[in-house]
Amino acid sequence: DNHLATRLRAASLGETDRLFALAGFGHPLSYEALFGAAERMAAVLVSAGVTPGDRVAVQVEKSLETIELYIGTVLAGGVFLPLNTAYTAAELDYFISDAEPAVVVCDPAREAEITPLARGAKVLTLDGHGEGSLRAAADALEPGFRAVPRGPEDLAAILYTSGTTGRSKGAMLTHRALASNSETLRDTWRFTADDVLIHALPIFHTHGLFVATNVTLFAGAAMIFLPKFDAEAIVAALPKATALMGVPTFYTRLLEHPGLTREAVANMRLFISGSAPLLSDTHDKWRERTGHAILERYGMTETNMNTSNPYEGERRAGTVGFPLPGVELKITEPETGATLPQGEIGLIEVRGPNVFSGYWRMPEKTKEELRENGFFITGDLGVIDADGYVSIVGRSKDLIISGGFNVYPKEIEGLIDDLPGVVESAVIGLPHPDFGEGVAAVVVPEAGAELTEAGILAAISDRLARYKLPKRIFFAAELPRNTMGKVQKKALRDSHATTFA
Ligand code: ATP
Ligand code: MG
């Protein structure tokens, strides 16, 4: 059976008392209760008019009921479409008109504001405690809903990309894509029913929804389900847990917590990072402090996960490891699409059962990025080293072309980040009358460090060709980041746009 909902359930089937969410961190939830509630939600959705292929748009606070709703939507043959809780009414208007959902689920506090945007779709409510009209309707029903049959190429979800490089695009994800990647990740990272994952990520994004939640379900494992990142709560959860999945900022912030000790992590077997680059410095500090090498992996909304550092073997800092089993990855020349030899920087392209089926209602964009032969042009630039480890050197949209020469921000960032007194940096290209783009850097100093523009330039100038050397260095208390910890280079370019004008 290829139905995603059936496969999500397979690992725990018959294990009626097994816990999906552990007690002591919000309410405990058994697998039986989770799937019983999901079946009742499926029945509510069908009676609200959801037919196979219909979208269920969901903008709600994180709760276990949201996961029941996700499974319920898939059971009902619908397409789960979660939306960032930070979206304003104007943004929601775009997403709802684009997605044309049959049902919109929102927080009760926003029902009045969102109902006019729903364009006749049924509006149901669910709050951060799992209460609302959806829950009330579901509670009145009996479990026992039978999954609406769907094929492997039917959609199970549409997830919008983070909008780091432009307007968010809806990635169409099939039962096949989601199930295959969950299974691969479970096996690659050795998740079993004995695992307890600390879940502190948002669940409107692929990292928290598919990587973290699906892997847990596919293993029949348990979660410590936290409403959001909170260093204190995570430190308290560590002794009961075996694994953590986080964005790099989780790790930098946990390192600031005195409770992060070898004793605290004695029960942990795995720390995983992704969604944004993990600094080598963070990797090293984490290893010194805890004895664990963080496992960095690489993926995106359109493909789920593509590469991972090895479970056994060297987890190499600054790299995202090897292509996952079943995933083909190549580096190509941007202009011609020709495959480049090992060691050269180019576009990362991937192909495999994990890849999406196109952008929702954007056939042109789909054609540009998804080749007929099945390779997806990720938009990330990367390189493969002699041992086969893949490194990301930045996004093709962040590539700087100065005086006709390609400048890869990561190379310069790496040098600046290694200087004493520097926390991190972002190198960007700004409009320049002579060079097209001029290189500039935004540097975050450590507290009390006395860094100067001249000092930084002197320290790196003999290691960089002249055209790569920043023409200006700015200092900032922190870099602008979105909820997934991604540096917003576009925001930096906008705020310094007139530097060389
Ligand atoms: P948009 O496509 O709308 O501009 P986005 O690409 O940030 O936004 P996501 O799908 O959430 O949206 O993020 C995927 C991107 O995140 C990847 O293409 C890559 O640039 C980055 N990424 C993910 N994991 C890593 C990692 N381990 N190291 C570096 N970058 C990563
Ligand atoms: Mg993207």
Coordinates of C-alpha atoms and ligand atoms in Angstrom, one line a residue:
D1 CA 0.0 0.0 0.0
N2 CA 1.5 3.3 -1.1
H3 CA -0.9 5.6 0.7
L4 CA 1.2 8.0 2.8
A5 CA -1.3 7.8 5.8
T6 CA -1.1 4.0 5.8
R7 CA 2.6 4.1 5.7
L8 CA 2.8 6.8 8.5
R9 CA 0.9 4.3 10.6
A10 CA 2.6 1.1 9.7
A11 CA 5.4 1.2 12.3
S12 CA 3.1 1.6 15.2
L13 CA 0.2 -0.5 14.0
G14 CA -1.0 -2.9 16.8
E15 CA 1.1 -1.1 19.4
T16 CA -2.0 0.6 21.0
D17 CA -0.3 2.0 24.1
R18 CA 2.9 3.2 22.5
L19 CA 3.4 6.9 23.0
F20 CA 3.8 9.4 20.1
A21 CA 4.2 12.4 22.4
L22 CA 5.8 11.9 25.8
A23 CA 4.1 13.0 29.1
G24 CA 5.6 15.9 31.0
F25 CA 5.9 18.2 28.0
G26 CA 2.4 19.2 27.2
H27 CA -0.1 16.3 27.1
P28 CA 1.0 12.7 26.4
L29 CA -0.5 11.2 23.3
S30 CA -0.5 7.5 22.3
Y31 CA -0.3 6.4 18.7
E32 CA -3.8 5.0 19.0
A33 CA -5.2 8.3 20.2
L34 CA -3.2 10.2 17.5
F35 CA -4.6 8.1 14.6
G36 CA -8.1 7.9 16.2
A37 CA -8.2 11.7 16.3
A38 CA -6.7 11.9 12.7
E39 CA -9.6 9.7 11.5
R40 CA -12.2 11.9 13.1
M41 CA -10.6 15.0 11.6
A42 CA -10.7 13.2 8.2
A43 CA -14.4 12.6 8.6
V44 CA -14.9 16.3 9.5
L45 CA -13.0 17.4 6.4
V46 CA -15.0 15.1 4.1
S47 CA -18.3 16.4 5.6
A48 CA -17.0 20.0 5.1
G49 CA -16.7 19.2 1.4
V50 CA -13.1 18.0 0.9
T51 CA -12.9 15.6 -2.1
P52 CA -9.7 13.9 -3.4
G53 CA -7.1 16.5 -4.4
D54 CA -8.7 19.4 -2.5
R55 CA -6.4 21.6 -0.6
V56 CA -6.8 22.1 3.2
A57 CA -5.0 25.4 4.0
V58 CA -3.9 25.6 7.6
Q59 CA -2.5 28.6 9.5
V60 CA -2.4 27.7 13.2
E61 CA -0.1 27.7 16.2
K62 CA 1.9 24.5 16.7
S63 CA 0.0 21.8 18.5
L64 CA -0.3 18.0 18.4
E65 CA -3.8 18.5 16.9
T66 CA -2.1 20.1 13.9
I67 CA -0.3 16.9 13.3
E68 CA -3.6 15.0 13.7
L69 CA -5.0 17.5 11.1
Y70 CA -2.1 16.8 8.7
I71 CA -2.6 13.0 8.9
G72 CA -6.4 13.5 8.8
T73 CA -6.1 15.6 5.6
V74 CA -4.0 12.9 3.9
L75 CA -6.4 10.2 5.1
A76 CA -9.3 12.1 3.5
G77 CA -7.4 12.2 0.2
G78 CA -6.8 15.9 0.6
V79 CA -3.7 18.0 0.1
F80 CA -2.2 19.5 3.3
L81 CA -1.2 23.1 2.9
P82 CA 0.4 24.7 6.0
L83 CA 1.1 28.4 6.1
N84 CA 3.6 30.3 8.2
T85 CA 2.0 31.7 11.4
A86 CA 3.7 35.0 10.8
Y87 CA 1.8 35.7 7.5
T88 CA -0.4 38.8 7.7
A89 CA -3.9 39.0 6.2
A90 CA -2.5 40.5 3.0
E91 CA 0.0 37.6 2.6
L92 CA -2.7 35.1 3.4
D93 CA -4.9 36.6 0.7
Y94 CA -2.2 35.8 -1.9
F95 CA -1.8 32.2 -0.6
I96 CA -5.5 31.4 -0.3
S97 CA -6.3 32.8 -3.7
D98 CA -3.4 30.9 -5.2
A99 CA -4.2 27.6 -3.5
E100 CA -8.1 27.7 -3.7
P101 CA -8.6 25.5 -0.7
A102 CA -11.8 23.7 0.1
V103 CA -11.2 24.3 3.8
V104 CA -9.3 26.9 5.7
V105 CA -8.2 26.1 9.3
C106 CA -7.1 29.2 11.3
D107 CA -6.8 30.4 14.9
P108 CA -10.1 31.3 16.4
A109 CA -8.7 34.8 17.2
R110 CA -8.2 35.4 13.4
E111 CA -11.5 33.8 12.2
A112 CA -13.2 37.1 11.5
E113 CA -10.2 38.5 9.6
I114 CA -9.7 35.4 7.6
T115 CA -13.2 34.4 6.7
P116 CA -13.6 37.1 4.0
L117 CA -10.3 35.9 2.4
A118 CA -11.6 32.3 2.3
R119 CA -13.7 32.9 -0.8
G120 CA -16.4 30.5 0.2
A121 CA -14.1 27.8 1.5
K122 CA -15.3 26.3 4.8
V123 CA -13.5 28.0 7.7
L124 CA -12.7 25.9 10.8
T125 CA -10.7 26.9 13.8
L126 CA -8.0 25.4 16.0
D127 CA -5.9 27.2 18.6
G128 CA -2.5 26.5 20.1
H129 CA -4.1 24.3 22.8
G130 CA -5.9 22.3 20.2
E131 CA -9.3 23.8 20.9
G132 CA -11.7 25.3 18.3
S133 CA -14.6 24.4 15.9
L134 CA -12.5 21.7 14.1
R135 CA -11.7 19.9 17.4
A136 CA -15.3 20.3 18.6
A137 CA -16.6 18.7 15.4
A138 CA -14.1 15.9 15.5
D139 CA -14.7 15.1 19.1
A140 CA -18.4 14.5 18.3
L141 CA -17.5 11.7 15.8
E142 CA -16.3 8.1 16.2
P143 CA -12.8 7.0 14.9
G144 CA -12.7 4.4 12.1
F145 CA -12.4 6.5 8.9
R146 CA -11.0 4.4 6.1
A147 CA -8.2 6.1 4.0
V148 CA -9.5 7.5 0.7
P149 CA -7.5 5.7 -1.9
R150 CA -4.8 7.7 -3.6
G151 CA -2.0 6.7 -6.0
P152 CA 1.8 7.3 -5.4
E153 CA 1.7 10.3 -7.9
D154 CA -1.2 12.0 -6.2
L155 CA -0.5 15.1 -4.1
A156 CA -0.4 14.8 -0.3
A157 CA 0.9 18.3 0.4
I158 CA 1.7 21.7 -1.0
L159 CA 4.4 23.5 0.9
Y160 CA 5.4 27.0 0.2
T161 CA 9.2 27.7 0.0
S162 CA 10.6 30.1 2.6
G163 CA 10.7 33.1 0.2
T164 CA 14.4 33.7 0.9
T165 CA 15.2 34.6 -2.7
G166 CA 11.8 35.9 -3.9
R167 CA 8.1 35.2 -3.6
S168 CA 7.3 31.9 -2.0
K169 CA 6.4 29.1 -4.4
G170 CA 4.1 26.2 -3.7
A171 CA 5.9 22.9 -4.1
M172 CA 3.6 20.0 -5.0
L173 CA 4.6 16.9 -3.0
T174 CA 3.3 13.5 -3.8
H175 CA 2.6 10.5 -1.5
R176 CA 5.6 8.9 -3.3
A177 CA 8.0 11.8 -2.6
L178 CA 7.2 12.2 1.1
A179 CA 7.0 8.5 1.9
S180 CA 10.3 7.6 0.1
N181 CA 12.3 10.4 1.8
S182 CA 10.9 9.6 5.3
E183 CA 11.9 5.9 4.9
T184 CA 15.4 6.8 3.6
L185 CA 16.0 9.2 6.4
R186 CA 14.8 6.8 9.1
D187 CA 17.2 4.2 7.8
T188 CA 20.1 6.5 7.2
W189 CA 19.8 8.1 10.7
R190 CA 18.9 4.8 12.4
F191 CA 15.7 5.8 13.9
T192 CA 13.8 3.0 15.7
A193 CA 10.9 2.7 18.1
D194 CA 13.3 3.3 21.0
D195 CA 14.0 6.9 19.9
V196 CA 12.7 10.0 21.5
L197 CA 13.1 13.1 19.4
I198 CA 13.1 16.7 20.8
H199 CA 10.7 18.6 18.4
A200 CA 11.1 22.3 18.8
L201 CA 10.8 23.4 15.1
P202 CA 7.8 25.0 13.5
I203 CA 5.5 22.6 11.6
F204 CA 4.6 24.8 8.7
H205 CA 8.0 24.1 7.2
T206 CA 9.5 20.9 5.7
H207 CA 12.1 20.6 8.5
G208 CA 9.6 20.3 11.3
L209 CA 6.7 18.8 9.4
F210 CA 8.3 16.2 7.1
V211 CA 11.8 15.6 8.3
A212 CA 11.1 15.6 12.1
T213 CA 7.5 14.4 12.2
N214 CA 7.5 11.8 9.3
V215 CA 10.7 10.2 10.4
T216 CA 9.4 9.8 14.0
L217 CA 6.1 8.3 12.6
F218 CA 7.9 6.0 10.2
A219 CA 10.1 4.7 13.0
G220 CA 7.2 4.4 15.5
A221 CA 9.3 6.6 17.8
A222 CA 8.3 9.2 20.3
M223 CA 8.6 12.9 20.5
I224 CA 9.1 15.5 23.2
F225 CA 6.9 18.1 21.5
L226 CA 7.8 21.7 22.4
P227 CA 5.8 24.7 21.2
K228 CA 8.9 26.5 20.0
F229 CA 12.6 26.8 20.5
D230 CA 13.5 27.4 24.2
A231 CA 17.0 26.6 25.3
E232 CA 15.9 26.0 28.9
A233 CA 13.2 23.5 27.8
I234 CA 15.5 21.7 25.5
V235 CA 18.2 21.3 28.2
A236 CA 15.5 20.0 30.5
A237 CA 14.4 17.5 27.9
L238 CA 17.8 16.2 26.9
P239 CA 18.1 13.5 29.6
K240 CA 14.8 11.9 28.4
A241 CA 15.6 12.2 24.7
T242 CA 17.9 10.4 22.1
A243 CA 17.8 12.9 19.2
L244 CA 17.4 16.5 18.3
M245 CA 16.8 18.1 15.0
G246 CA 17.5 21.8 14.7
V247 CA 18.5 24.8 12.7
P248 CA 22.0 26.2 13.3
T249 CA 20.7 28.9 15.7
F250 CA 19.4 26.1 18.0
Y251 CA 23.0 25.0 18.4
T252 CA 24.6 28.4 18.9
R253 CA 22.0 29.3 21.5
L254 CA 22.2 26.0 23.3
L255 CA 26.0 26.5 23.5
E256 CA 25.3 29.7 25.5
H257 CA 23.3 27.7 28.1
P258 CA 25.4 26.5 31.1
G259 CA 23.1 23.4 31.4
L260 CA 24.6 21.9 28.2
T261 CA 27.0 19.4 29.6
R262 CA 28.3 15.9 28.8
E263 CA 26.1 14.6 31.7
A264 CA 23.0 16.3 30.2
V265 CA 23.5 14.6 26.8
A266 CA 24.5 11.2 28.2
N267 CA 21.2 9.6 26.8
M268 CA 21.5 11.4 23.4
R269 CA 22.7 9.5 20.3
L270 CA 22.2 12.1 17.5
F271 CA 22.2 15.9 16.9
I272 CA 21.1 16.9 13.4
S273 CA 21.3 20.3 11.8
G274 CA 20.0 21.8 8.6
S275 CA 18.0 24.5 6.8
A276 CA 20.9 26.9 6.8
P277 CA 24.7 26.5 7.0
L278 CA 26.2 25.4 10.3
L279 CA 29.4 27.3 11.1
S280 CA 32.5 25.1 11.5
D281 CA 33.1 26.9 14.7
T282 CA 29.7 25.8 16.1
H283 CA 30.5 22.2 15.0
D284 CA 33.8 22.3 16.8
K285 CA 32.5 24.0 20.0
W286 CA 29.6 21.5 20.2
R287 CA 32.0 18.6 19.9
E288 CA 34.3 19.9 22.6
R289 CA 31.4 20.6 24.9
T290 CA 29.2 17.4 24.4
G291 CA 31.5 14.9 22.7
H292 CA 29.0 14.7 19.8
A293 CA 29.7 15.6 16.2
I294 CA 26.6 17.4 14.8
L295 CA 25.3 15.6 11.7
E296 CA 24.6 18.3 9.0
R297 CA 22.3 17.5 6.1
Y298 CA 20.9 19.5 3.1
G299 CA 17.5 19.7 1.7
M300 CA 14.7 22.0 0.6
T301 CA 11.0 22.3 0.3
E302 CA 11.0 21.0 -3.2
T303 CA 13.0 17.9 -2.6
N304 CA 12.9 17.0 1.1
M305 CA 16.4 15.9 2.0
N306 CA 19.1 15.3 -0.6
T307 CA 22.4 14.8 1.2
S308 CA 23.5 13.8 4.7
N309 CA 26.8 13.5 6.6
P310 CA 27.3 9.8 7.5
Y311 CA 25.8 8.2 10.6
E312 CA 29.0 6.1 10.9
G313 CA 32.2 7.7 9.6
E314 CA 33.4 11.2 9.5
R315 CA 30.9 14.0 9.9
R316 CA 32.9 16.7 8.1
A317 CA 32.2 20.3 9.3
G318 CA 31.4 22.8 6.6
T319 CA 30.0 20.0 4.4
V320 CA 26.5 18.5 3.9
G321 CA 27.8 15.0 3.4
F322 CA 26.9 12.5 0.6
P323 CA 23.8 12.1 -1.6
L324 CA 21.2 10.0 0.2
P325 CA 20.5 6.5 -1.1
G326 CA 18.4 6.8 -4.2
V327 CA 19.3 10.5 -4.8
E328 CA 21.5 11.4 -7.7
L329 CA 23.4 14.7 -7.4
K330 CA 25.6 16.5 -9.9
I331 CA 27.3 19.8 -10.2
T332 CA 26.6 21.6 -13.5
E333 CA 27.8 24.6 -15.4
P334 CA 25.1 27.3 -15.1
E335 CA 25.2 28.4 -18.7
T336 CA 25.2 25.1 -20.5
G337 CA 23.9 22.6 -17.9
A338 CA 27.0 20.4 -18.6
T339 CA 28.2 18.3 -15.7
L340 CA 31.4 19.7 -14.2
P341 CA 34.3 17.6 -13.0
Q342 CA 34.9 16.9 -9.3
G343 CA 36.3 19.9 -7.5
E344 CA 34.6 22.6 -9.6
I345 CA 31.9 24.9 -8.3
G346 CA 28.6 24.9 -10.1
L347 CA 24.8 24.5 -9.7
I348 CA 23.6 21.6 -7.6
E349 CA 21.1 19.4 -9.5
V350 CA 19.3 16.5 -7.9
R351 CA 17.1 13.7 -9.1
G352 CA 15.3 10.9 -7.2
P353 CA 12.0 9.7 -5.8
N354 CA 12.1 12.6 -3.2
V355 CA 11.8 15.3 -5.9
F356 CA 8.6 17.4 -6.1
S357 CA 6.2 17.4 -9.1
G358 CA 6.4 21.1 -9.9
Y359 CA 5.3 24.4 -8.6
W360 CA 1.6 24.8 -8.0
R361 CA 0.1 26.9 -10.8
M362 CA 3.5 28.1 -12.1
P363 CA 4.2 26.0 -15.2
E364 CA 6.8 28.4 -16.5
K365 CA 8.8 28.4 -13.3
T366 CA 8.5 24.6 -13.1
K367 CA 9.9 24.3 -16.7
E368 CA 12.8 26.5 -15.8
E369 CA 13.9 24.6 -12.7
L370 CA 12.7 21.0 -13.3
R371 CA 14.4 19.4 -16.3
E372 CA 12.6 17.0 -18.5
N373 CA 15.1 14.3 -17.5
G374 CA 13.9 14.6 -13.9
F375 CA 16.8 16.7 -12.5
F376 CA 15.8 19.6 -10.3
I377 CA 18.0 22.7 -10.5
T378 CA 18.2 23.6 -6.8
G379 CA 19.5 27.2 -7.2
D380 CA 22.3 26.3 -4.8
L381 CA 25.9 26.4 -5.8
G382 CA 28.1 23.6 -4.6
V383 CA 31.3 21.6 -5.0
I384 CA 32.2 17.9 -4.3
D385 CA 35.5 17.2 -2.7
A386 CA 37.9 14.4 -3.5
D387 CA 36.2 12.2 -0.9
G388 CA 32.7 12.8 -2.2
Y389 CA 31.5 15.2 0.4
V390 CA 29.2 18.0 -0.9
S391 CA 29.6 21.6 0.2
I392 CA 27.2 24.4 -0.4
V393 CA 29.0 27.6 -1.4
G394 CA 25.9 29.8 -1.5
R395 CA 22.8 30.4 -3.7
S396 CA 23.2 31.2 -7.3
K397 CA 21.1 34.4 -6.7
D398 CA 23.7 35.5 -4.1
L399 CA 26.7 34.9 -6.5
I400 CA 28.5 38.3 -7.0
I401 CA 29.8 39.2 -10.4
S402 CA 32.2 42.0 -10.0
G403 CA 34.0 43.4 -13.0
G404 CA 33.1 40.3 -14.9
F405 CA 34.6 37.9 -12.3
N406 CA 32.6 35.4 -10.2
V407 CA 32.9 36.0 -6.4
Y408 CA 31.6 33.3 -4.1
P409 CA 30.5 34.9 -0.8
K410 CA 31.3 31.8 1.2
E411 CA 35.0 31.9 0.4
I412 CA 35.3 35.4 1.8
E413 CA 32.9 34.7 4.7
G414 CA 35.0 31.8 5.7
L415 CA 38.2 33.9 6.0
I416 CA 36.4 36.7 7.9
D417 CA 34.7 34.2 10.3
D418 CA 38.0 32.7 11.2
L419 CA 39.4 36.1 12.4
P420 CA 39.6 36.6 16.2
G421 CA 36.7 38.6 17.5
V422 CA 34.3 37.7 14.7
V423 CA 31.0 35.9 15.4
E424 CA 30.0 35.6 11.7
S425 CA 29.7 37.6 8.5
A426 CA 27.7 37.9 5.3
V427 CA 29.3 38.9 2.0
I428 CA 27.0 40.6 -0.5
G429 CA 27.1 42.3 -3.9
L430 CA 25.9 45.8 -4.2
P431 CA 25.2 47.9 -7.3
H432 CA 28.5 49.5 -8.4
P433 CA 28.9 52.0 -11.3
D434 CA 32.2 50.6 -12.5
F435 CA 32.1 46.9 -11.6
G436 CA 28.4 46.1 -12.0
E437 CA 28.5 44.8 -8.4
G438 CA 30.9 45.7 -5.6
V439 CA 31.7 43.3 -2.9
A440 CA 30.7 44.3 0.7
A441 CA 30.7 42.5 4.0
V442 CA 28.5 42.8 7.0
V443 CA 30.4 41.5 10.1
V444 CA 29.0 40.6 13.6
P445 CA 31.7 41.3 16.2
E446 CA 32.0 39.3 19.5
A447 CA 31.0 41.3 22.6
G448 CA 33.9 43.6 23.5
A449 CA 35.9 42.9 20.3
E450 CA 37.4 46.0 18.8
L451 CA 37.2 45.3 15.1
T452 CA 37.9 47.9 12.4
E453 CA 37.3 47.9 8.6
A454 CA 41.0 48.5 8.0
G455 CA 42.0 45.7 10.4
I456 CA 39.8 43.1 8.8
L457 CA 40.9 44.1 5.3
A458 CA 44.6 43.9 6.3
A459 CA 44.0 40.5 7.8
I460 CA 42.5 38.9 4.7
S461 CA 44.0 40.9 1.8
D462 CA 47.0 38.7 1.2
R463 CA 44.7 35.6 0.9
L464 CA 42.2 37.0 -1.7
A465 CA 42.5 38.2 -5.2
R466 CA 41.9 42.0 -5.4
Y467 CA 38.5 41.7 -7.1
K468 CA 37.2 39.5 -4.2
L469 CA 38.3 41.9 -1.5
P470 CA 35.4 43.7 0.1
K471 CA 35.3 47.4 -0.8
R472 CA 33.3 48.2 2.3
I473 CA 32.9 46.4 5.6
F474 CA 29.8 47.2 7.8
F475 CA 29.4 46.1 11.4
A476 CA 26.1 44.9 12.8
A477 CA 24.9 43.4 16.2
E478 CA 23.4 40.5 14.3
L479 CA 22.4 39.3 10.8
P480 CA 18.8 39.5 9.8
R481 CA 17.3 35.9 9.9
N482 CA 13.9 34.4 9.2
T483 CA 12.2 31.8 11.4
M484 CA 14.3 29.0 9.9
G485 CA 17.5 30.7 10.8
K486 CA 18.3 31.7 7.2
V487 CA 20.3 34.9 6.7
Q488 CA 18.2 37.3 4.7
K489 CA 20.8 38.6 2.2
K490 CA 18.2 40.3 0.2
A491 CA 17.4 42.5 3.2
L492 CA 21.1 43.3 3.6
R493 CA 21.4 44.2 -0.1
D494 CA 18.4 46.5 0.2
S495 CA 19.6 48.3 3.2
H496 CA 23.0 49.0 1.8
A497 CA 21.9 49.4 -1.8
T498 CA 23.3 52.9 -2.3
T499 CA 26.8 52.3 -0.8
F500 CA 28.6 52.6 -4.1
A501 CA 26.1 54.7 -6.0
Ligands
ATP1 P1 13.0 30.4 -1.6 O1 13.2 29.1 -2.4 O2 11.5 30.8 -1.5 O3 13.9 31.5 -2.0 P2 14.3 28.9 0.5 O4 15.1 28.3 -0.6 O5 15.1 29.5 1.7 O6 13.3 30.0 -0.1 P3 13.5 26.4 1.7 O7 13.0 25.4 0.8 O8 13.0 26.5 3.1 O9 13.3 27.8 1.1 O10 15.1 26.3 2.0 C1 15.9 25.5 1.2 C2 17.3 26.1 1.1 O11 17.9 26.2 2.4 C3 18.3 25.3 0.2 O12 18.1 25.6 -1.2 C4 19.6 25.9 0.8 O13 20.0 27.1 0.2 C5 19.3 26.1 2.2 N1 19.9 25.0 3.1 C6 19.2 23.9 3.6 N2 20.0 23.1 4.3 C7 21.2 23.7 4.2 C8 22.5 23.4 4.8 N3 22.7 22.4 5.5 N4 23.6 24.3 4.5 C9 23.4 25.4 3.7 N5 22.2 25.7 3.2 C10 21.1 24.9 3.4
MG2 MG 14.6 27.7 -2.5

